[in-house]
Short mmCIF file of C-alpha atoms in Angstrom, two decimals:
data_model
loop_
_atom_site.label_atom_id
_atom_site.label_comp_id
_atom_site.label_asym_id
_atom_site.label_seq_id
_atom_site.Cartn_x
_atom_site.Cartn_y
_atom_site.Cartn_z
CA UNK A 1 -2.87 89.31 5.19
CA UNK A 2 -6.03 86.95 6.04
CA UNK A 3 -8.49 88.32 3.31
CA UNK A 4 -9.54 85.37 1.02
CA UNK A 5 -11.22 87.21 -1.92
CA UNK A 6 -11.71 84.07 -4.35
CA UNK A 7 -13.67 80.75 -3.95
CA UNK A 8 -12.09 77.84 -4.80
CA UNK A 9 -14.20 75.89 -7.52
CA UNK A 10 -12.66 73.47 -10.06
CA UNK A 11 -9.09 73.40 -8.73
CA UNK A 12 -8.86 77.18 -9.52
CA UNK A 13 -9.55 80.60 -7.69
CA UNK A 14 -12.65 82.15 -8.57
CA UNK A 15 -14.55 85.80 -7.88
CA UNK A 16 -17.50 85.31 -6.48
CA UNK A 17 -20.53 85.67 -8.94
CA UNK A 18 -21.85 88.03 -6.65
CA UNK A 19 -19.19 89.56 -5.29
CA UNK A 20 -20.53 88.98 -2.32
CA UNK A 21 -18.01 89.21 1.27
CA UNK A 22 -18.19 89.01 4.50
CA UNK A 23 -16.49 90.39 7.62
CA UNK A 24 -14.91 88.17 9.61
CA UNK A 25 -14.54 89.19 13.73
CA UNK A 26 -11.95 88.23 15.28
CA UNK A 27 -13.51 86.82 18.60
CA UNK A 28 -10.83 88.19 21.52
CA UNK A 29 -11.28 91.79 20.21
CA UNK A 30 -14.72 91.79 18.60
CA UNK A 31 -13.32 93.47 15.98
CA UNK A 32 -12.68 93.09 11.74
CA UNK A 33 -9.31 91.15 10.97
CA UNK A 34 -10.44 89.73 7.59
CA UNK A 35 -12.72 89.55 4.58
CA UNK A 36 -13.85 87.11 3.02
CA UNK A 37 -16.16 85.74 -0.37
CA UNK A 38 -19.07 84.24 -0.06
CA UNK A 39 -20.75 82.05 -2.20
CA UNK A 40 -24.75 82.74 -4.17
CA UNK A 41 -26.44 80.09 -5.69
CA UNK A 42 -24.58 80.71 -8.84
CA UNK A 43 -21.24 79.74 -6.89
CA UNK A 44 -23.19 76.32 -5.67
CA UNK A 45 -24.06 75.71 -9.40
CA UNK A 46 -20.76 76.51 -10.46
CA UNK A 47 -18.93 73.62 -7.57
CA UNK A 48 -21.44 70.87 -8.05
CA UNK A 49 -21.15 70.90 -11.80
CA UNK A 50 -17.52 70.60 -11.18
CA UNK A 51 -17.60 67.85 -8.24
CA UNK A 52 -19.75 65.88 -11.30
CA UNK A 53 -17.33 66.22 -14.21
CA UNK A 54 -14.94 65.38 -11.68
CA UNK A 55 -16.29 62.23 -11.37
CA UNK A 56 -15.59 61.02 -14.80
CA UNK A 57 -12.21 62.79 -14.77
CA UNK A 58 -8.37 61.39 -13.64
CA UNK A 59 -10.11 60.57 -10.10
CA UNK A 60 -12.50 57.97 -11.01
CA UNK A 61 -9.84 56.49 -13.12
CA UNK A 62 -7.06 56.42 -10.89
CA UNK A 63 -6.75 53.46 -8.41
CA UNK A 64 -7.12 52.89 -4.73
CA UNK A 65 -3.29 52.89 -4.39
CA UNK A 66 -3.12 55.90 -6.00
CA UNK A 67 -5.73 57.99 -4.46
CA UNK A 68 -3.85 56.81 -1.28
CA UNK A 69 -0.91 58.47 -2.24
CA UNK A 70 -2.74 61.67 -3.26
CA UNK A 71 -4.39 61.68 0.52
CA UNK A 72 -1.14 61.10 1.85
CA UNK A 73 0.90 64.36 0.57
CA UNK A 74 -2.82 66.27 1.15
CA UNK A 75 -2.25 64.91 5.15
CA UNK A 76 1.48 65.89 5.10
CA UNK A 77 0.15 69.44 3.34
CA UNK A 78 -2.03 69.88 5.90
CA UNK A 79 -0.06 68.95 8.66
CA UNK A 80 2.88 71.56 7.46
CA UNK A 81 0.07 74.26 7.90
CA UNK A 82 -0.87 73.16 11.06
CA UNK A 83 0.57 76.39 13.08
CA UNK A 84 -1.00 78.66 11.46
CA UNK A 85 -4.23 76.70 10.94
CA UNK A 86 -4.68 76.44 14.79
CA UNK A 87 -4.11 80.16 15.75
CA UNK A 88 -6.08 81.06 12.52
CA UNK A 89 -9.33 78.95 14.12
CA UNK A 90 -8.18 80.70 17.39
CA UNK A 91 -8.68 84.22 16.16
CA UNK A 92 -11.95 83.24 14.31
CA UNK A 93 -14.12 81.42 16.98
CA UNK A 94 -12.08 82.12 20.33
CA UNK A 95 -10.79 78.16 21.08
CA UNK A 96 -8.15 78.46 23.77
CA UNK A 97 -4.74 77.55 21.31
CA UNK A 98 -3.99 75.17 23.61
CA UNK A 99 -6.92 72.92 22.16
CA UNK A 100 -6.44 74.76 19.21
CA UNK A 101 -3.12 73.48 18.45
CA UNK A 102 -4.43 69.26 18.44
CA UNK A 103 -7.98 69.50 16.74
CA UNK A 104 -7.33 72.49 14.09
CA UNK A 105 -3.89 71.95 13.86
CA UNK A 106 -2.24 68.32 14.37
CA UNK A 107 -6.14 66.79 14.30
CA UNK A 108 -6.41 67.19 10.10
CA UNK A 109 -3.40 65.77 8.96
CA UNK A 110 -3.66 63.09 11.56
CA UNK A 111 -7.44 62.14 10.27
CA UNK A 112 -6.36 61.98 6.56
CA UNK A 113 -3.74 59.83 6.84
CA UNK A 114 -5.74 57.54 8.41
CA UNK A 115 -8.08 57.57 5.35
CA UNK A 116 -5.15 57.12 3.39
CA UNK A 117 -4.21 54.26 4.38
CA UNK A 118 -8.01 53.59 4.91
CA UNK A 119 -7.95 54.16 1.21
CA UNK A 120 -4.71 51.82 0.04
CA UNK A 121 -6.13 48.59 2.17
CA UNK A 122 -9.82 49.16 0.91
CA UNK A 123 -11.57 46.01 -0.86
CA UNK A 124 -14.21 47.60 -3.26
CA UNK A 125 -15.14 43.96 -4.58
CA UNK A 126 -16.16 40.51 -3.24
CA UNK A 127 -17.49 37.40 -5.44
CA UNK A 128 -20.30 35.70 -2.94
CA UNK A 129 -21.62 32.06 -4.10
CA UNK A 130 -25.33 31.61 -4.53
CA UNK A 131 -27.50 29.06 -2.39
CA UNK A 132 -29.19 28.61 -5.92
CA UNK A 133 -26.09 28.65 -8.48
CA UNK A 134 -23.89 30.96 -9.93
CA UNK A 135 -22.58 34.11 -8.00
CA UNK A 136 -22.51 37.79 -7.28
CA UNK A 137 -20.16 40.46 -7.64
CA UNK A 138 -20.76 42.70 -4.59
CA UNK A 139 -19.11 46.01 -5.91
CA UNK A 140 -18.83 49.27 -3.85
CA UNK A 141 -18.58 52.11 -5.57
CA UNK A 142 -18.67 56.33 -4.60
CA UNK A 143 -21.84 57.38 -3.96
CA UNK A 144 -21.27 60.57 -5.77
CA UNK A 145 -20.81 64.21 -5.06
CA UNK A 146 -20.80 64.80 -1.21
CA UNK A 147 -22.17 68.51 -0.27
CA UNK A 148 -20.05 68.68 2.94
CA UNK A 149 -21.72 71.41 5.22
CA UNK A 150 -19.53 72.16 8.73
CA UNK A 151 -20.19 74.45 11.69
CA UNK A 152 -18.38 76.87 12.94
CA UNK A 153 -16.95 75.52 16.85
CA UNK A 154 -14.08 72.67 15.35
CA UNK A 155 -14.36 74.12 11.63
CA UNK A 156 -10.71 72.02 10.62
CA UNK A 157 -11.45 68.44 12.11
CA UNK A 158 -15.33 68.61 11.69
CA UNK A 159 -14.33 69.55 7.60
CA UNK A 160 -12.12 66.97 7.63
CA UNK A 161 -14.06 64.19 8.39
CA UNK A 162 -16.13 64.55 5.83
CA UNK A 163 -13.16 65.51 3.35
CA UNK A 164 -10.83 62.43 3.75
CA UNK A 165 -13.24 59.20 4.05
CA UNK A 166 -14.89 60.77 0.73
CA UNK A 167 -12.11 61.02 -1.47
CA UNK A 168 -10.49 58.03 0.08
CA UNK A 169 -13.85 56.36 -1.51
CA UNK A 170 -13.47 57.85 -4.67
CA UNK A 171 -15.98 60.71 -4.10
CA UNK A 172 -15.40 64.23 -4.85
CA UNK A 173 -17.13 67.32 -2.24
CA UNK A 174 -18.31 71.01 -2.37
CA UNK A 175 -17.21 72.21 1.08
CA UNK A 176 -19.99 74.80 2.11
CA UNK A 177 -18.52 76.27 5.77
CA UNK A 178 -19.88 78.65 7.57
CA UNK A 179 -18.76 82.67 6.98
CA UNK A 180 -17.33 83.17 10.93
CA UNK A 181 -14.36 80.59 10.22
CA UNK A 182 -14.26 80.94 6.44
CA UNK A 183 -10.53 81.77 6.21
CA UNK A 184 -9.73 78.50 7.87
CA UNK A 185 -11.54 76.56 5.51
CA UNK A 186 -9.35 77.53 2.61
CA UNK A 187 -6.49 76.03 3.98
CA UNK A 188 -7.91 72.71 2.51
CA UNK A 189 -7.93 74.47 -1.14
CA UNK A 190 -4.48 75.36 -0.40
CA UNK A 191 -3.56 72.20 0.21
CA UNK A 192 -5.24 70.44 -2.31
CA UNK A 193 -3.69 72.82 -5.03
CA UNK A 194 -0.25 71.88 -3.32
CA UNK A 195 -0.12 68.46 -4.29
CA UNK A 196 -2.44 68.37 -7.30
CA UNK A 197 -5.48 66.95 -6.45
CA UNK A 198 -7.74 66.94 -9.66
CA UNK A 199 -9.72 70.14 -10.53
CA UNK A 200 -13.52 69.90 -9.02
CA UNK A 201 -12.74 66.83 -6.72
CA UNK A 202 -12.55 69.52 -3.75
CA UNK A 203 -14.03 72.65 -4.05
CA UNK A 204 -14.40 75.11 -1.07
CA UNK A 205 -17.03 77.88 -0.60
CA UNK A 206 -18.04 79.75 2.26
CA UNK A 207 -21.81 80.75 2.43
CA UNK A 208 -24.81 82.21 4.52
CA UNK A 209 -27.79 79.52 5.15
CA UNK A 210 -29.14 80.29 2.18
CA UNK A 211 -26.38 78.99 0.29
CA UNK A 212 -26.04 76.00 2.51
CA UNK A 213 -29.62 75.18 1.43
CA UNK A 214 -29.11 75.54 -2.00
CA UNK A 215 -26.58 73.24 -2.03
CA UNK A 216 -28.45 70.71 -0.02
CA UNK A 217 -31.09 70.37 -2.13
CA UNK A 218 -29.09 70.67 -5.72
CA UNK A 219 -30.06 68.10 -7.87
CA UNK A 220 -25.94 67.73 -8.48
CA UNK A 221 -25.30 66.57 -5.11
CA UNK A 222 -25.47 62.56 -4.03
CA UNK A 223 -25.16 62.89 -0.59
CA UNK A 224 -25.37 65.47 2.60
CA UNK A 225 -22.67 65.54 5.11
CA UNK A 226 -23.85 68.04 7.62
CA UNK A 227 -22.34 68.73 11.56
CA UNK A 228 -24.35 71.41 13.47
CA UNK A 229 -27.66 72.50 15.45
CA UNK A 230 -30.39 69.87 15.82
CA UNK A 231 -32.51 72.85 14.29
CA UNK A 232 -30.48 72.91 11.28
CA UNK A 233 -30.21 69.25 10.76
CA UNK A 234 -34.14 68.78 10.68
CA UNK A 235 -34.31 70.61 8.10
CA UNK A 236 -31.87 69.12 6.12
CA UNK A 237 -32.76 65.64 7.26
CA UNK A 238 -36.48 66.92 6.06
CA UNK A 239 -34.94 67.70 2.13
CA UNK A 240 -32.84 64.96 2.13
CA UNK A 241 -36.09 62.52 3.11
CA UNK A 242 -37.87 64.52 0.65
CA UNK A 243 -35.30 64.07 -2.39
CA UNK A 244 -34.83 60.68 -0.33
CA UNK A 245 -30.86 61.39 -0.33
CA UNK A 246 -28.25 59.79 2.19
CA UNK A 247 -27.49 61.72 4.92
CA UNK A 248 -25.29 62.13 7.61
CA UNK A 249 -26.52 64.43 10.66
CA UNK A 250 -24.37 64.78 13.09
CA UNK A 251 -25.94 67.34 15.40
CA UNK A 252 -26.04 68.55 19.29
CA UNK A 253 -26.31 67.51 22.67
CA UNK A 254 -26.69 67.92 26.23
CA UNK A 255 -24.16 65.16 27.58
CA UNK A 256 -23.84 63.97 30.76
CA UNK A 257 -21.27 63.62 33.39
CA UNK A 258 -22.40 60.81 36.09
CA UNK A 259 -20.72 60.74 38.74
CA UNK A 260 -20.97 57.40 40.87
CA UNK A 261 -20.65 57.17 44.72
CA UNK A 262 -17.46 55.70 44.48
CA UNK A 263 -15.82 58.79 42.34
CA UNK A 264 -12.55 60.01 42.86
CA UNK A 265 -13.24 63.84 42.39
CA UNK A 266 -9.91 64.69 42.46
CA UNK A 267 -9.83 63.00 39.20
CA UNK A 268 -13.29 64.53 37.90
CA UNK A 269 -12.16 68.00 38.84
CA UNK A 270 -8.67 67.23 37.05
CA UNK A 271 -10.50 66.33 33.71
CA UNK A 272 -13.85 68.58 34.13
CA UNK A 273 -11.62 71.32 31.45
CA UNK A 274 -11.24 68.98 28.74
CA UNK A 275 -14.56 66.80 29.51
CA UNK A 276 -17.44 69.15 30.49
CA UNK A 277 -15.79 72.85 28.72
CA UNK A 278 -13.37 72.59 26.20
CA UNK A 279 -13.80 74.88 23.35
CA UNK A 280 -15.49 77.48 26.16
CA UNK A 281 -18.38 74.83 26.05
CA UNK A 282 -18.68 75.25 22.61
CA UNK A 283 -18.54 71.50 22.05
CA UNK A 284 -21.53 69.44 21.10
CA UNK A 285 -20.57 66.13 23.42
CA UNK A 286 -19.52 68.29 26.46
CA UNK A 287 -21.11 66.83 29.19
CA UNK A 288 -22.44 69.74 30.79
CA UNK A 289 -24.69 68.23 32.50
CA UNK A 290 -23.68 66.56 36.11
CA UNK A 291 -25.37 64.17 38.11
CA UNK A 292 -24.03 63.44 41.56
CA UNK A 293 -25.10 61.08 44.27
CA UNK A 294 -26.68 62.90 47.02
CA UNK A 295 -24.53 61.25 49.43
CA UNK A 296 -21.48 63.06 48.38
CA UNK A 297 -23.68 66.31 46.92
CA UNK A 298 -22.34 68.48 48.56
CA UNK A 299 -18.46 67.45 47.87
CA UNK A 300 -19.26 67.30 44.28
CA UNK A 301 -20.77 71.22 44.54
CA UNK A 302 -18.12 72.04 45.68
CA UNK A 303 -15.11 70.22 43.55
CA UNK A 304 -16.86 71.61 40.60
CA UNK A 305 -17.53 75.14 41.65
CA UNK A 306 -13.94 75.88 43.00
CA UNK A 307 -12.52 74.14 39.83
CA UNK A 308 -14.78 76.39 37.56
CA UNK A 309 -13.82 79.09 39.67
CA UNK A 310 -10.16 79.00 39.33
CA UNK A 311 -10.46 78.72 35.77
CA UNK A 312 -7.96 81.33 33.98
CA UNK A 313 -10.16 83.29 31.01
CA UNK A 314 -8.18 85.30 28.67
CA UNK A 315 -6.73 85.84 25.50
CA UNK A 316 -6.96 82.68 23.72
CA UNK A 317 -3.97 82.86 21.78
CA UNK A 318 -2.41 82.83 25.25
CA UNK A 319 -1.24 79.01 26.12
CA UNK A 320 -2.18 79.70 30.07
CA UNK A 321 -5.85 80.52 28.65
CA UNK A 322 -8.13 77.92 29.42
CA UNK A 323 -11.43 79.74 28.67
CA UNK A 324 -11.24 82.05 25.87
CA UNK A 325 -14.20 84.19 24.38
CA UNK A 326 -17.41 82.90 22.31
CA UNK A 327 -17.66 82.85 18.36
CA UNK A 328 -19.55 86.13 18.19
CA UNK A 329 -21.63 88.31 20.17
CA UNK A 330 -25.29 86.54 18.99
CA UNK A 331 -23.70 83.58 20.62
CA UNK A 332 -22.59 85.24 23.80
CA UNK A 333 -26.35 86.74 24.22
CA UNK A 334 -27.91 83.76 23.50
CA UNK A 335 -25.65 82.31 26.37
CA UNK A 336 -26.20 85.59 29.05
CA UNK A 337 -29.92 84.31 28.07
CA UNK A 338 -29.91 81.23 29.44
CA UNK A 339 -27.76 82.00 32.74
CA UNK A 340 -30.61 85.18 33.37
CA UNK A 341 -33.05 81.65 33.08
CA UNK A 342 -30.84 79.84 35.35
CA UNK A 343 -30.93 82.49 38.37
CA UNK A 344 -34.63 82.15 38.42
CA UNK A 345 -34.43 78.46 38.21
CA UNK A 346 -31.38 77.19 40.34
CA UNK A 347 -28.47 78.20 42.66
CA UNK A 348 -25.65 79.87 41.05
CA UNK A 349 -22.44 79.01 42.67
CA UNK A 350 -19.88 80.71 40.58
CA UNK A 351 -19.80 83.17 37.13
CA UNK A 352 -23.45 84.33 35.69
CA UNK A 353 -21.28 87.48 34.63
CA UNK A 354 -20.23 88.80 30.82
CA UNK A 355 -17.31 90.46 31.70
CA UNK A 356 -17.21 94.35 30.62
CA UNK A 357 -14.28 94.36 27.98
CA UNK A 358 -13.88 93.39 24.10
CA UNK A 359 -14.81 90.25 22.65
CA UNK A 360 -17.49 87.79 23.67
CA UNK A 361 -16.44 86.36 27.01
CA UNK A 362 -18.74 84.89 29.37
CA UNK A 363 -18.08 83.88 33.14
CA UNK A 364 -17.49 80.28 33.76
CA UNK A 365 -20.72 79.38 35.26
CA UNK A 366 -22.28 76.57 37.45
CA UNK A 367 -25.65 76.29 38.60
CA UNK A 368 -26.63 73.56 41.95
CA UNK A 369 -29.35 71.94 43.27
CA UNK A 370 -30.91 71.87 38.78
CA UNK A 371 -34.54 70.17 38.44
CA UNK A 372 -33.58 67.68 35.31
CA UNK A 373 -37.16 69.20 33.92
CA UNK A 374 -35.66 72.66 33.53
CA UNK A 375 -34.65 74.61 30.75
CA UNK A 376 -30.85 74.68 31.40
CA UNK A 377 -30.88 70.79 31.60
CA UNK A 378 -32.38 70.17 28.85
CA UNK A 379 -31.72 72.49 26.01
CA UNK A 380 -28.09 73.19 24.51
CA UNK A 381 -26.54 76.11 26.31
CA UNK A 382 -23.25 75.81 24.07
CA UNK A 383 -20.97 78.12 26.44
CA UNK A 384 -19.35 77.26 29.67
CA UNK A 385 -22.32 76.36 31.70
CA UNK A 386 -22.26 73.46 34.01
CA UNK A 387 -25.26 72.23 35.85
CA UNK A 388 -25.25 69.69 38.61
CA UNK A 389 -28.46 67.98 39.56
CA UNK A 390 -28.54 65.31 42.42
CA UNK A 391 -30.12 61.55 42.91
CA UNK A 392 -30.51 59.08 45.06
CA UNK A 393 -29.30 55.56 44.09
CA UNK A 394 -27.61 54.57 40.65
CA UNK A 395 -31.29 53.71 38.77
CA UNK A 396 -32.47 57.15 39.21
CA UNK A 397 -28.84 58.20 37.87
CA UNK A 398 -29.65 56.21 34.85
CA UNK A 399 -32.99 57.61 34.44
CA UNK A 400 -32.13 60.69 34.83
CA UNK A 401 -29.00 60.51 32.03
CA UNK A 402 -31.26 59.27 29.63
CA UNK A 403 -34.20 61.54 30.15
CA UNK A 404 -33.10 63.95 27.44
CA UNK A 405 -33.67 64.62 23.77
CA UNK A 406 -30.14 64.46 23.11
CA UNK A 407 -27.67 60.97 22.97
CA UNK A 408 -24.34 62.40 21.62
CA UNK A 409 -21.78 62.05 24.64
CA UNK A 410 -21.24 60.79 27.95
CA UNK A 411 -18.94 60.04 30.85
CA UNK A 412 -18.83 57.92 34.12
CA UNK A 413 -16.66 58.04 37.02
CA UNK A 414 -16.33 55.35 38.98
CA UNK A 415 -13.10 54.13 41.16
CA UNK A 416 -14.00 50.37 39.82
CA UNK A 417 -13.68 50.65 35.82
CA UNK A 418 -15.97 47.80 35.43
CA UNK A 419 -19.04 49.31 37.46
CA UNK A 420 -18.28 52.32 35.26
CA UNK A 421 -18.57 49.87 32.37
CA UNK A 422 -21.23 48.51 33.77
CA UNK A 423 -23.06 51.85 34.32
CA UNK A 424 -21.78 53.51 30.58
CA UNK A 425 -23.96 50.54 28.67
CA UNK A 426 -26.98 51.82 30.26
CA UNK A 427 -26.72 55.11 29.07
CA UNK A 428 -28.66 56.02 25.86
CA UNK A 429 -26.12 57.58 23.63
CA UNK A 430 -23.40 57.35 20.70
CA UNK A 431 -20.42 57.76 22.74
CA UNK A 432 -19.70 57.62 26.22
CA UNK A 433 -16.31 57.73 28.13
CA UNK A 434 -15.28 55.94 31.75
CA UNK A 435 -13.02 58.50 34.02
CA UNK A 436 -12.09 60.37 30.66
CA UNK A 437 -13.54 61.64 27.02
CA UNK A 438 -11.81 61.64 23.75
CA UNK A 439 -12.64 60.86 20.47
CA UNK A 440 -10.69 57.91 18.97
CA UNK A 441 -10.00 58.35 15.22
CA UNK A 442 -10.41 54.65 14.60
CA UNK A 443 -13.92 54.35 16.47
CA UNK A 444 -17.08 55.51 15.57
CA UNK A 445 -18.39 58.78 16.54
CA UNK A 446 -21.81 60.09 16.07
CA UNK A 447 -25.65 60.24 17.79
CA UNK A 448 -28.58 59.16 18.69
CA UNK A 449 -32.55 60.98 18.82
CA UNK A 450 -32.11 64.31 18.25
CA UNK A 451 -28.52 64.24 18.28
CA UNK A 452 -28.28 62.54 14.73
CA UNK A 453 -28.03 60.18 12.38
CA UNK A 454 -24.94 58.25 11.16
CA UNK A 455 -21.73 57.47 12.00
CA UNK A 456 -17.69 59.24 11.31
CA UNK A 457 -14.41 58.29 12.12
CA UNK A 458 -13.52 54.54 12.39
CA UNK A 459 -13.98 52.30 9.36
CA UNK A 460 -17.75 53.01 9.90
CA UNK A 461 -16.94 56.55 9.06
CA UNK A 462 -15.79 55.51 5.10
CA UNK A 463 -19.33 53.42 4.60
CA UNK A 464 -21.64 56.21 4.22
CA UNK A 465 -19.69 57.38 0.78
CA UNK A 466 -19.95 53.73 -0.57
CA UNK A 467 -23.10 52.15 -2.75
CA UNK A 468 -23.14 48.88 -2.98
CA UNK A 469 -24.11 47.04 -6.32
CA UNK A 470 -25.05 43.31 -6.91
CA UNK A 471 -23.54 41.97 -10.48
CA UNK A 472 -25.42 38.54 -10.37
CA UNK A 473 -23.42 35.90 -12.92
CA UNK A 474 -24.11 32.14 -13.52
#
């Protein structure tokens, strides 16, 4: 029922050249529930030369207004899917449907329309008088063919944030996700085929790293859009500098969750789900990491620890889930790793455990009284592993927030919203939310240090897929 055997490349369903598949796991069970293609090098070759003729073809021609309209029936395609997109995800990387349901299912239509009518309003041209004489024609045109390379923990909104601001610019993108949510990704090839979008201004094609590199690097392709590990984003950051090639990075993070003296933990324990583990702490801006005032240490140990605690983990497809299994079972070793670190390192107050039944669960886990130096402060767990670390006044809090690699996410809480204000601009990173977290479609989202480079979502999020050219006249 799930198997995807074809590619998409060129607005038509290909074999693979290779005939290459892969196995996809469903991540409750640990167990097969799908196969899928994946592409080779020759499948790369095959997309980007279409993404180029495509170029030249009925998209570059058609006009703002009109790719607007195309967007729009892609959104209302996608959004007609969106049931069976979410518990799709749901099966393929373990998100709770709950979640599953807004970013993989409502989330992609939602984004697209935006860039629709991103797309209808958008000035491409502007005449600018010269101090000297005469004037110049400030045109913005695509930058190209966008190689749009997604992860695999929010595979639907992460896609589609590349997807919609590029072909609301007039771009056209190889889609290169990641073989443990393949299947989802063909939903947008579905779609697209639905209401006609132009052969080779999408094209879709799961693939291994290698793949992912080739594509990076093919002389076809105009731009990167990448989400995923710091690791992985070094090295295309490192070929992009190399081939000196735009590039978006959006990458990881270890966020954190400052909690001021004058907190209402009620409140912080009420949002901890959705701010510090959603997606079983498979989320790059969760802000994992908590600082607490030692005055009211050992309330906040405790708020947090119970909360975790109580936490119901089960079958994600089940709405009362709220912590649902790992991608795969490299991922939930790689987590049991870190907690057997953590013992040695901290106080556990709740979890450390990997449950002995199917799929890749891990325990909830929080670790107390966490040395900001230490391993599970610093590095990106990406499971459900809190870690609480205390200070003294509000400057070490600030020190301490910013003492990472990372700058991604972020969160105060503070009874006064302007001291919470006041204490979010001093923390060093892309986003950061007062007495909640949640991305805002019309704001920019993105990094800073290790945690990227670039911006998506907002207005900001259409610029990197525009060049700007000078037509100087008399």
């Amino acid at each position: 029922m799930y198997d995807r055997p074809r590619l998409f490349i060129d607005g038509d369903w290909t074999d693979p050249a290779k005939g290459t598949t892969y196995e996809v796991i469903e991540a409750a069970t640990g167990e097969p529930f799908a196969t899928t293609a994946l592409a080779t090098a020759e499948d790369v070759d095959a997309a980007v030369a279409a993404a180029r003729a495509a170029l030249s073809g009925p998209w570059s021609r058609m006009t703002q207004a009109e790719r607007a309209e195309i967007l729009g029936a892609f959104a209302a395609a996608l959004g007609a899917r969106r049931k069976e997109t979410a518990a799709l995800v749901t099966r393929e990387n373990g998100m709770p449907i709950s979640l599953s349901h807004v970013v993989n299912g409502i989330a992609p239509g939602f984004i697209t329309g935006y860039y629709a009518e991103l797309a209808a309003s958008l000035s491409l041209e502007e005449t600018r008088p010269s101090p000297t004489g005469g004037n110049t024609l400030v045109v913005r045109e695509p930058v190209g063919v966008v190689a749009a390379v997604t992860p695999w923990n929010y595979p639907q909104p992460l896609a589609v944030m590349k997807i919609a601001p590029a072909l609301a610019a007039g771009c056209t993108v190889v889609l290169k996700p990641p073989p443990e949510t393949a299947l989802d990704a063909f939903v947008f090839a579905d779609a697209a085929a639905e209401v006609g979008l132009p052969p080779g201004v999408l094209n879709v094609l799961p693939g291994d790293r290698d793949a992912g590199a080739h594509l990076v690097e093919h002389p076809g392709v105009d731009k990167v859009a990448f989400t995923g590990s710091t690791g992985a984003g070094r090295a295309i950051g490192a070929t992009a500098g190399r081939l000196l090639r735009p590039a978006t990075l959006e990458l990881g993070g270890k966020s954190v969750s400052l909690v001021a003296e004058d907190a209402d933990l009620e409140l912080v324990a009420a949002k901890l789900l959705e701010v510090s583990l959603p997606n079983n702490g498979q989320t790059c801006h969760a802000a994992t990491r908590i600082l607490a005032p030692r005055s009211r240490y050992a309330e906040v140990v405790e708020a947090v620890t119970s909360t975790v605690a109580a936490l119901r983990v089960g079958d994600p497809l089940d709405r009362a889930t709220q912590v649902g299994p790992l991608v795969s079972h490299a991922q939930q070793q790689r987590v049991a790793d870190y907690i057997r670190q953590g013992r040695d390192l901290a106080r556990l107050t709740t979890g450390g455990g990997v449950p002995d039944h199917p799929g890749w669960y891990v325990e909830p886990t929080v670790f107390a009284d966490v040395d900001n130096d230490c391993v599970i402060a610093q590095e990106e767990i990406f499971g459900p592993v809190l870690v609480i670390t205390p200070y003294a006044d509000e400057d070490e809090a600030i020190a301490l927030a910013n003492d990472s690699d990372y700058g991604l996410g972020g969160v105060v809480w503070s009874a006064d919203e302007e001291h919470g204000l006041a204490l979010a601009r001093r923390i060093s990173s892309g986003t950061v939310g007062v007495n909640h977290y949640e991305l805002h479609i019309n704001a920019p989202f993105g990094g800073v240090r290790s945690s990227g480079l670039g911006r998506e979502l907002g207005p900001e999020g259409l610029d990197p897929y525009l060049v700007a050219k000078s037509i100087y006249r008399r």
